[in-house]
Short mmCIF file of C-alpha atoms in Angstrom, two decimals:
data_model
loop_
_atom_site.label_atom_id
_atom_site.label_comp_id
_atom_site.label_asym_id
_atom_site.label_seq_id
_atom_site.Cartn_x
_atom_site.Cartn_y
_atom_site.Cartn_z
CA MET A 1068 -40.48 -17.75 2.49
CA PRO A 1069 -42.08 -14.99 4.59
CA ARG A 1070 -40.36 -11.61 4.78
CA LYS A 1071 -38.30 -11.10 7.91
CA SER A 1072 -37.67 -7.87 9.80
CA VAL A 1073 -33.92 -7.48 10.33
CA LEU A 1074 -32.07 -5.00 12.53
CA LEU A 1075 -28.50 -4.28 11.41
CA ALA A 1076 -26.62 -3.54 14.64
CA THR A 1077 -23.72 -1.35 13.55
CA ARG A 1078 -21.73 1.81 14.12
CA PRO A 1079 -23.43 4.98 12.71
CA LEU A 1080 -24.07 4.49 9.01
CA ILE A 1081 -23.23 7.86 7.49
CA PRO A 1082 -20.72 9.16 4.93
CA PRO A 1083 -17.84 9.29 4.27
CA TRP A 1084 -17.77 5.68 3.08
CA ASP A 1085 -14.16 5.06 4.05
CA GLU A 1086 -14.58 2.43 6.79
CA ALA A 1087 -15.08 -1.18 5.77
CA SER A 1088 -17.70 -2.33 8.28
CA LYS A 1089 -20.10 0.57 7.76
CA ASN A 1090 -19.59 0.45 3.99
CA PHE A 1091 -20.59 -3.20 3.98
CA ALA A 1092 -23.66 -2.65 6.17
CA TYR A 1093 -24.85 0.23 3.99
CA PHE A 1094 -24.37 -1.77 0.79
CA LEU A 1095 -26.18 -4.73 2.37
CA GLY A 1096 -29.11 -2.48 3.24
CA ARG A 1097 -29.13 -1.19 -0.31
CA GLU A 1098 -29.05 -4.59 -2.01
CA VAL A 1099 -31.23 -6.89 0.15
CA ARG A 1100 -34.80 -6.72 -1.17
CA GLU A 1101 -36.52 -9.90 0.04
CA HIS A 1102 -36.50 -8.84 3.70
CA ASP A 1103 -37.05 -5.58 5.58
CA LEU A 1104 -33.83 -4.14 6.98
CA THR A 1105 -33.45 -1.37 9.56
CA LEU A 1106 -30.23 0.67 9.39
CA LEU A 1107 -28.95 2.70 12.35
CA THR A 1108 -28.04 6.26 11.42
CA THR A 1109 -27.91 9.85 12.62
CA GLU A 1110 -30.40 12.50 11.48
CA GLU A 1111 -28.51 12.59 8.19
CA SER A 1112 -30.60 10.82 5.56
CA LEU A 1113 -28.99 8.13 3.41
CA SER A 1114 -29.56 8.04 -0.33
CA GLY A 1115 -29.97 5.09 -2.65
CA LEU A 1116 -31.86 2.80 -0.29
CA PRO A 1117 -34.83 0.69 -1.47
CA SER A 1118 -38.27 0.85 0.11
CA SER A 1119 -37.45 -2.34 2.03
CA ALA A 1120 -34.78 -0.47 4.02
CA LYS A 1121 -35.71 1.77 6.94
CA GLN A 1122 -33.43 4.30 8.63
CA GLU A 1123 -33.51 4.65 12.41
CA PRO A 1124 -31.67 7.80 13.64
CA VAL A 1125 -30.45 6.51 17.00
CA PHE A 1126 -27.00 8.17 16.98
CA SER A 1127 -26.25 11.78 17.86
CA SER A 1128 -23.09 11.86 15.73
CA GLY A 1129 -21.16 9.79 13.23
CA HIS A 1130 -18.25 9.27 15.61
CA PHE A 1131 -18.33 5.79 17.14
CA GLY A 1132 -17.09 6.81 20.56
CA LEU A 1133 -18.35 6.02 24.04
CA ARG A 1134 -21.57 8.01 23.60
CA SER A 1135 -22.44 6.28 20.33
CA LYS A 1136 -21.74 2.88 21.85
CA PHE A 1137 -24.16 3.69 24.68
CA GLU A 1138 -26.74 4.84 22.11
CA LEU A 1139 -26.33 1.55 20.25
CA LEU A 1140 -26.80 -0.46 23.45
CA ARG A 1141 -29.89 1.58 24.34
CA CYS A 1142 -31.32 0.88 20.89
CA LEU A 1143 -30.69 -2.85 21.24
CA MET A 1144 -32.32 -2.87 24.68
CA ARG A 1145 -35.42 -1.13 23.32
CA SER A 1146 -35.59 -3.47 20.32
CA LYS A 1147 -35.49 -6.82 22.10
CA ASN A 1148 -39.02 -7.68 20.97
CA ALA A 1149 -39.15 -5.75 17.72
CA PHE A 1150 -37.32 -7.80 15.07
CA ASP A 1151 -37.33 -11.30 13.63
CA ILE A 1152 -33.54 -11.16 13.31
CA THR A 1153 -30.88 -9.05 15.00
CA HIS A 1154 -27.76 -9.01 12.84
CA TYR A 1155 -24.59 -7.85 14.62
CA LEU A 1156 -22.00 -6.30 12.30
CA PHE A 1157 -19.31 -5.16 14.72
CA THR A 1158 -16.25 -6.95 16.07
CA PRO A 1159 -17.20 -8.99 19.14
CA ALA A 1160 -15.27 -8.15 22.31
CA LYS A 1161 -15.64 -9.17 25.93
CA LEU A 1162 -17.45 -6.03 27.02
CA ASN A 1163 -19.91 -5.66 24.15
CA ALA A 1164 -20.75 -9.38 24.17
CA ARG A 1165 -21.32 -9.32 27.94
CA MET A 1166 -23.51 -6.20 27.77
CA ILE A 1167 -25.63 -7.60 24.94
CA LYS A 1168 -26.17 -10.94 26.65
CA LEU A 1169 -26.92 -9.28 30.00
CA LEU A 1170 -29.04 -6.31 28.90
CA ALA A 1171 -29.99 -6.52 25.23
CA LYS A 1172 -30.36 -10.14 24.19
CA PRO A 1173 -33.44 -10.37 21.93
CA ALA A 1174 -36.47 -11.83 23.67
CA ARG A 1175 -37.87 -12.99 20.34
CA GLY A 1176 -36.43 -13.84 16.97
CA LYS A 1177 -33.01 -15.10 15.99
CA THR A 1178 -29.52 -13.63 16.09
CA LEU A 1179 -26.74 -13.50 13.50
CA GLN A 1180 -23.14 -12.37 13.89
CA THR A 1181 -20.93 -11.46 10.97
CA VAL A 1182 -17.42 -12.01 12.29
CA ALA A 1183 -15.13 -9.94 10.10
CA THR A 1184 -12.02 -10.89 12.06
CA LEU A 1185 -11.39 -13.75 14.47
CA ARG A 1186 -9.10 -12.45 17.20
CA ASP A 1187 -7.74 -15.84 18.18
CA ASP A 1188 -4.50 -14.01 18.96
CA LEU A 1189 -6.32 -12.29 21.84
CA TYR A 1190 -8.92 -14.81 23.00
CA SER A 1191 -8.79 -18.41 24.15
CA PRO A 1192 -11.15 -21.04 22.68
CA GLU A 1193 -13.31 -20.73 25.80
CA GLU A 1194 -13.50 -16.95 25.42
CA LEU A 1195 -14.42 -17.27 21.74
CA GLN A 1196 -17.26 -19.59 22.72
CA SER A 1197 -18.61 -16.76 24.88
CA LEU A 1198 -18.03 -13.98 22.34
CA LEU A 1199 -19.66 -15.79 19.43
CA PHE A 1200 -23.10 -16.25 20.92
CA ALA A 1201 -25.47 -15.87 17.98
CA ASP A 1202 -27.71 -18.54 16.49
CA ARG A 1203 -25.77 -18.27 13.24
CA LEU A 1204 -22.25 -17.07 12.47
CA VAL A 1205 -20.96 -15.72 9.16
CA VAL A 1206 -17.23 -15.40 8.55
CA TYR A 1207 -15.25 -13.93 5.68
CA THR A 1208 -12.87 -16.77 4.80
CA ASP A 1209 -12.71 -20.56 4.65
CA ARG A 1210 -9.62 -20.32 6.84
CA THR A 1211 -11.66 -18.76 9.67
CA LYS A 1212 -14.57 -21.15 9.14
CA GLU A 1213 -12.22 -24.11 9.52
CA LYS A 1214 -10.72 -22.62 12.69
CA LEU A 1215 -14.15 -22.27 14.29
CA GLU A 1216 -15.23 -25.74 13.23
CA ARG A 1217 -12.09 -27.15 14.88
CA LEU A 1218 -13.23 -25.38 18.06
CA GLY A 1219 -16.58 -27.16 17.87
CA PHE A 1220 -18.81 -24.55 16.21
CA THR A 1221 -21.39 -26.11 13.89
CA ASN A 1222 -23.33 -22.99 12.89
CA VAL A 1223 -20.76 -21.25 10.68
CA THR A 1224 -21.18 -20.09 7.07
CA ARG A 1225 -18.53 -18.45 4.93
CA ILE A 1226 -19.71 -15.52 2.81
CA TYR A 1227 -17.14 -13.35 1.11
CA PRO A 1228 -17.75 -9.63 1.80
CA GLY A 1229 -19.20 -8.06 -1.31
CA ILE A 1230 -18.33 -4.71 -2.83
CA ASP A 1231 -20.16 -2.50 -5.31
CA LEU A 1232 -18.58 -3.30 -8.67
CA ASP A 1233 -20.23 -0.29 -10.30
CA ARG A 1234 -18.63 2.05 -7.77
CA TYR A 1235 -15.29 0.26 -7.64
CA ALA A 1236 -14.42 0.13 -11.32
CA PRO A 1237 -11.47 1.20 -13.51
CA LYS A 1238 -11.39 4.94 -14.26
CA THR A 1239 -8.83 7.59 -15.16
CA LYS A 1240 -6.62 9.29 -12.60
CA ASP A 1241 -8.38 11.87 -10.45
CA GLN A 1242 -6.95 15.32 -11.15
CA SER A 1243 -8.09 16.83 -7.85
CA LEU A 1244 -6.30 14.11 -5.89
CA LEU A 1245 -3.15 14.58 -7.96
CA GLU A 1246 -3.25 18.28 -7.14
CA GLN A 1247 -3.78 17.47 -3.46
CA PHE A 1248 -0.73 15.20 -3.53
CA GLY A 1249 1.32 17.68 -5.56
CA PHE A 1250 1.97 15.16 -8.33
CA ALA A 1251 1.27 14.95 -12.07
CA ALA A 1252 -0.67 12.38 -14.08
CA SER A 1253 2.61 11.40 -15.76
CA HIS A 1254 4.11 10.29 -12.46
CA PHE A 1255 4.16 6.58 -11.66
CA LEU A 1256 2.09 6.64 -8.49
CA VAL A 1257 2.38 4.00 -5.75
CA ILE A 1258 -0.17 4.10 -2.92
CA TYR A 1259 -0.19 2.38 0.47
CA PRO A 1260 -3.74 2.50 1.94
CA GLY A 1261 -2.75 1.02 5.29
CA GLU A 1262 -2.05 2.31 8.79
CA TYR A 1263 0.88 4.05 10.44
CA VAL A 1264 1.15 2.15 13.72
CA ARG A 1265 -0.61 -1.17 13.19
CA LEU A 1266 0.18 -3.75 10.47
CA GLY A 1267 3.96 -3.59 10.79
CA ALA A 1268 4.79 -2.01 7.43
CA THR A 1269 5.52 1.68 8.02
CA ASP A 1270 9.19 1.45 8.98
CA MET A 1271 9.99 -0.97 6.15
CA LEU A 1272 8.26 1.29 3.62
CA THR A 1273 10.00 4.39 4.95
CA GLU A 1274 13.45 2.83 4.82
CA SER A 1275 12.88 1.26 1.39
CA PHE A 1276 11.60 4.40 -0.31
CA ILE A 1277 14.22 6.68 1.26
CA ARG A 1278 16.90 4.36 -0.13
CA TYR A 1279 15.21 4.16 -3.54
CA PHE A 1280 14.73 7.92 -3.95
CA ARG A 1281 18.29 8.65 -2.83
CA GLU A 1282 19.65 6.18 -5.38
CA ASN A 1283 17.27 7.26 -8.16
CA PRO A 1284 16.91 11.06 -7.94
CA ASP A 1285 15.61 11.33 -11.53
CA THR A 1286 12.81 8.80 -11.07
CA ASP A 1287 9.23 9.66 -11.96
CA LEU A 1288 7.96 7.30 -9.26
CA ARG A 1289 6.02 8.92 -6.43
CA PHE A 1290 4.69 7.40 -3.22
CA VAL A 1291 1.60 8.17 -1.10
CA PHE A 1292 1.00 7.14 2.49
CA ALA A 1293 -2.81 7.01 2.18
CA CYS A 1294 -3.31 6.24 5.87
CA ARG A 1295 -6.05 7.61 8.11
CA ILE A 1296 -5.09 9.11 11.45
CA LYS A 1297 -7.08 7.06 13.96
CA ASN A 1298 -5.42 8.15 17.19
CA GLU A 1299 -2.55 10.10 18.72
CA ALA A 1300 -0.11 7.27 18.09
CA ASP A 1301 -0.87 7.41 14.36
CA ALA A 1302 -0.40 11.19 14.33
CA ALA A 1303 2.96 10.86 16.08
CA LYS A 1304 4.11 8.12 13.71
CA LYS A 1305 3.11 10.16 10.67
CA GLU A 1306 5.12 13.13 11.96
CA GLU A 1307 8.12 10.87 12.59
CA VAL A 1308 7.95 9.45 9.06
CA GLN A 1309 7.66 12.90 7.50
CA LYS A 1310 10.75 14.04 9.41
CA ARG A 1311 12.70 10.99 8.24
CA PHE A 1312 11.92 11.71 4.58
CA GLU A 1313 12.74 15.38 5.10
CA ALA A 1314 16.05 14.61 6.81
CA ALA A 1315 16.93 12.32 3.90
CA GLY A 1316 16.21 15.11 1.42
CA VAL A 1317 13.52 13.16 -0.45
CA LEU A 1318 10.27 14.54 1.01
CA SER A 1319 9.23 15.96 -2.38
CA TYR A 1320 8.78 12.41 -3.72
CA VAL A 1321 6.22 11.52 -1.04
CA ALA A 1322 2.70 12.65 -0.15
CA PHE A 1323 0.61 12.00 2.95
CA SER A 1324 -3.17 11.88 2.96
CA ASP A 1325 -5.66 11.30 5.75
CA THR A 1326 -9.34 10.59 5.08
CA ILE A 1327 -10.16 10.29 1.37
CA PRO A 1328 -13.96 10.39 0.95
CA ASP A 1329 -13.78 8.96 -2.59
CA MET A 1330 -11.85 5.71 -2.21
CA PRO A 1331 -12.42 4.53 -5.81
CA ALA A 1332 -10.78 7.77 -6.98
CA LEU A 1333 -7.80 7.02 -4.73
CA TYR A 1334 -7.29 3.54 -6.16
CA ASN A 1335 -7.75 4.74 -9.72
CA THR A 1336 -5.18 7.50 -9.26
CA ALA A 1337 -2.58 4.85 -8.41
CA ASP A 1338 -0.54 2.90 -10.92
CA VAL A 1339 0.18 0.27 -8.27
CA VAL A 1340 -1.39 -0.31 -4.85
CA ILE A 1341 0.78 -1.93 -2.20
CA PHE A 1342 -0.19 -3.71 1.02
CA PRO A 1343 3.01 -5.49 2.15
CA VAL A 1344 2.01 -5.67 5.80
CA GLY A 1345 3.68 -7.67 8.54
CA ASP A 1346 0.47 -8.74 10.29
CA LEU A 1347 -3.29 -8.26 10.22
CA TYR A 1348 -3.97 -7.84 13.93
CA GLY A 1349 -7.22 -5.93 14.28
CA LYS A 1350 -7.98 -5.89 10.55
CA PHE A 1351 -10.69 -7.78 8.71
CA ASP A 1352 -9.80 -11.32 7.62
CA VAL A 1353 -10.29 -9.96 4.10
CA PRO A 1354 -8.92 -6.40 4.03
CA LEU A 1355 -11.38 -4.79 1.65
CA ILE A 1356 -8.83 -2.28 0.42
CA ILE A 1357 -7.20 -5.19 -1.43
CA ILE A 1358 -10.48 -6.29 -2.99
CA GLU A 1359 -11.46 -2.71 -3.86
CA ALA A 1360 -8.11 -2.11 -5.55
CA TYR A 1361 -8.53 -5.35 -7.50
CA ALA A 1362 -11.99 -4.21 -8.59
CA CYS A 1363 -10.51 -0.97 -9.91
CA GLY A 1364 -8.20 -3.05 -12.09
CA LYS A 1365 -5.04 -2.19 -10.18
CA PRO A 1366 -1.99 -4.41 -9.78
CA VAL A 1367 -1.49 -5.02 -6.06
CA ILE A 1368 1.67 -6.06 -4.21
CA LEU A 1369 1.01 -8.15 -1.09
CA SER A 1370 3.17 -9.81 1.53
CA ASP A 1371 3.06 -13.59 1.76
CA LEU A 1372 0.96 -13.79 4.92
CA PRO A 1373 -0.99 -17.06 5.26
CA GLU A 1374 -4.17 -15.00 5.69
CA PHE A 1375 -3.80 -13.71 2.11
CA GLN A 1376 -3.62 -17.11 0.41
CA GLU A 1377 -7.37 -17.29 -0.21
CA PHE A 1378 -7.32 -14.15 -2.35
CA ALA A 1379 -3.75 -13.97 -3.67
CA ASN A 1380 -2.56 -15.61 -6.86
CA ASP A 1381 0.26 -14.93 -9.31
CA ASP A 1382 -2.35 -14.46 -12.04
CA PHE A 1383 -3.73 -11.27 -10.48
CA CYS A 1384 -1.30 -9.92 -7.87
CA VAL A 1385 2.36 -9.85 -6.87
CA THR A 1386 3.40 -11.52 -3.62
CA ILE A 1387 6.67 -10.74 -1.85
CA SER A 1388 8.34 -12.05 1.29
CA THR A 1389 6.94 -10.40 4.39
CA GLY A 1390 9.18 -7.56 5.55
CA SER A 1391 11.33 -7.52 2.41
CA GLY A 1392 11.83 -3.94 1.28
CA GLU A 1393 14.28 -5.15 -1.36
CA LYS A 1394 11.67 -7.41 -2.98
CA LEU A 1395 9.12 -4.60 -2.81
CA ILE A 1396 11.34 -2.21 -4.75
CA GLU A 1397 12.28 -4.96 -7.24
CA SER A 1398 8.60 -5.71 -7.87
CA LEU A 1399 7.75 -2.03 -8.29
CA ALA A 1400 10.62 -1.55 -10.73
CA TYR A 1401 9.43 -4.52 -12.77
CA LEU A 1402 5.82 -3.34 -12.87
CA LYS A 1403 6.91 0.20 -13.71
CA ASP A 1404 8.86 -1.06 -16.72
CA ASN A 1405 6.18 -3.52 -17.88
CA PRO A 1406 2.85 -1.75 -18.46
CA GLU A 1407 1.42 -4.74 -20.34
CA ASN A 1408 1.99 -6.94 -17.31
CA ARG A 1409 0.27 -4.33 -15.13
CA ARG A 1410 -2.70 -4.36 -17.49
CA ILE A 1411 -3.00 -8.15 -17.41
CA LEU A 1412 -2.74 -8.30 -13.62
CA GLY A 1413 -5.38 -5.59 -13.29
CA GLU A 1414 -7.82 -7.25 -15.68
CA ASN A 1415 -7.40 -10.62 -13.97
CA ALA A 1416 -7.83 -9.01 -10.55
CA ARG A 1417 -11.16 -7.45 -11.53
CA ALA A 1418 -12.35 -10.75 -13.01
CA PHE A 1419 -11.47 -12.49 -9.73
CA VAL A 1420 -13.49 -9.96 -7.74
CA LYS A 1421 -16.47 -10.31 -10.08
CA ASP A 1422 -16.44 -14.04 -9.42
CA ARG A 1423 -15.99 -13.96 -5.62
CA PHE A 1424 -16.85 -10.53 -4.19
CA ASP A 1425 -19.80 -9.13 -6.14
CA LEU A 1426 -22.09 -7.42 -3.63
CA ARG A 1427 -25.20 -8.68 -5.40
CA ASN A 1428 -24.14 -12.29 -4.86
CA THR A 1429 -23.25 -11.53 -1.24
CA ALA A 1430 -26.69 -9.99 -0.68
CA LYS A 1431 -28.39 -13.09 -2.11
CA GLN A 1432 -26.47 -15.32 0.28
CA TYR A 1433 -27.53 -13.19 3.25
CA GLU A 1434 -31.13 -13.26 2.04
CA GLU A 1435 -30.93 -17.06 2.11
CA ILE A 1436 -29.62 -17.02 5.68
CA TYR A 1437 -32.31 -14.57 6.80
CA SER A 1438 -34.95 -16.82 5.25
CA ALA A 1439 -33.54 -19.90 6.98
CA LEU A 1440 -33.35 -18.34 10.46
#
């Protein structure tokens, strides 16, 4: 098959690598070798890329705000005749789909959309037909593929999002993070790498841990809200949660972090990672924080959302009823008292990720799609 020139249409690809979509695009650029990929960046040079990957500094900053979105559109308009394939790696919405089709639709070559989340809670079937306009669609789960096929799409492939298994691997606890949190390596550390406002878990977690710490003042369990502040609503919610722990007299058991540049270190500093969310609105169909925690050999506690069924199993994670703080605390107490069970869950979780989410296998599947387009 001839080599194809491929433009990865993304947000600015620069560190820190703490955002799932740009992480995936960077790793794809690093691993695909059979075709020539162009990555959109700032003036900051990326390391670790092969000779088949080219960097195009089209963004003035790493912040994906209004200016960066205009810079991306301008790049796509200028590149309409330049590439064999334009690969869109951002969530399709009415405005960006309309602007691309009106102003920046490629005049030559093929198009590919990776649809990380299908917002069928927001859009009607007719609207999805308009948003998903590419010659080929890639989705993250069989569940989403089946949904689109029921809507009449015949150009859909499921490829699980790959992660770097060398980077996300079991390691010892990170001392600098422990110092940042104000905890010791001997503490049993539970981490929630979610969000404050979205996902519907913050209030349940706050109430559950306040109750637990009040009833167990001598516990060595500690909890970290490892949630990025994305907007003013998140900042306000974080402040509210801090005040609730302080008013309950248990703030010393809890830490709050914002952006953690070294996500593998965060997972490896945890004894258990929890993601007992109430919904996934706006998140990827496969939240990569779950897969990354699995890869680091960590036991993970999930809620029993239908969206999780494709990557949740009693052999490698713990599933609780959605919204049940009581079941969460029961599961944590069991895992805390059973280190051998934690070890088995962690080993099985990493084996599962090796089988389904290895970035090298993901890259090979994308190479096959590029060749076929």
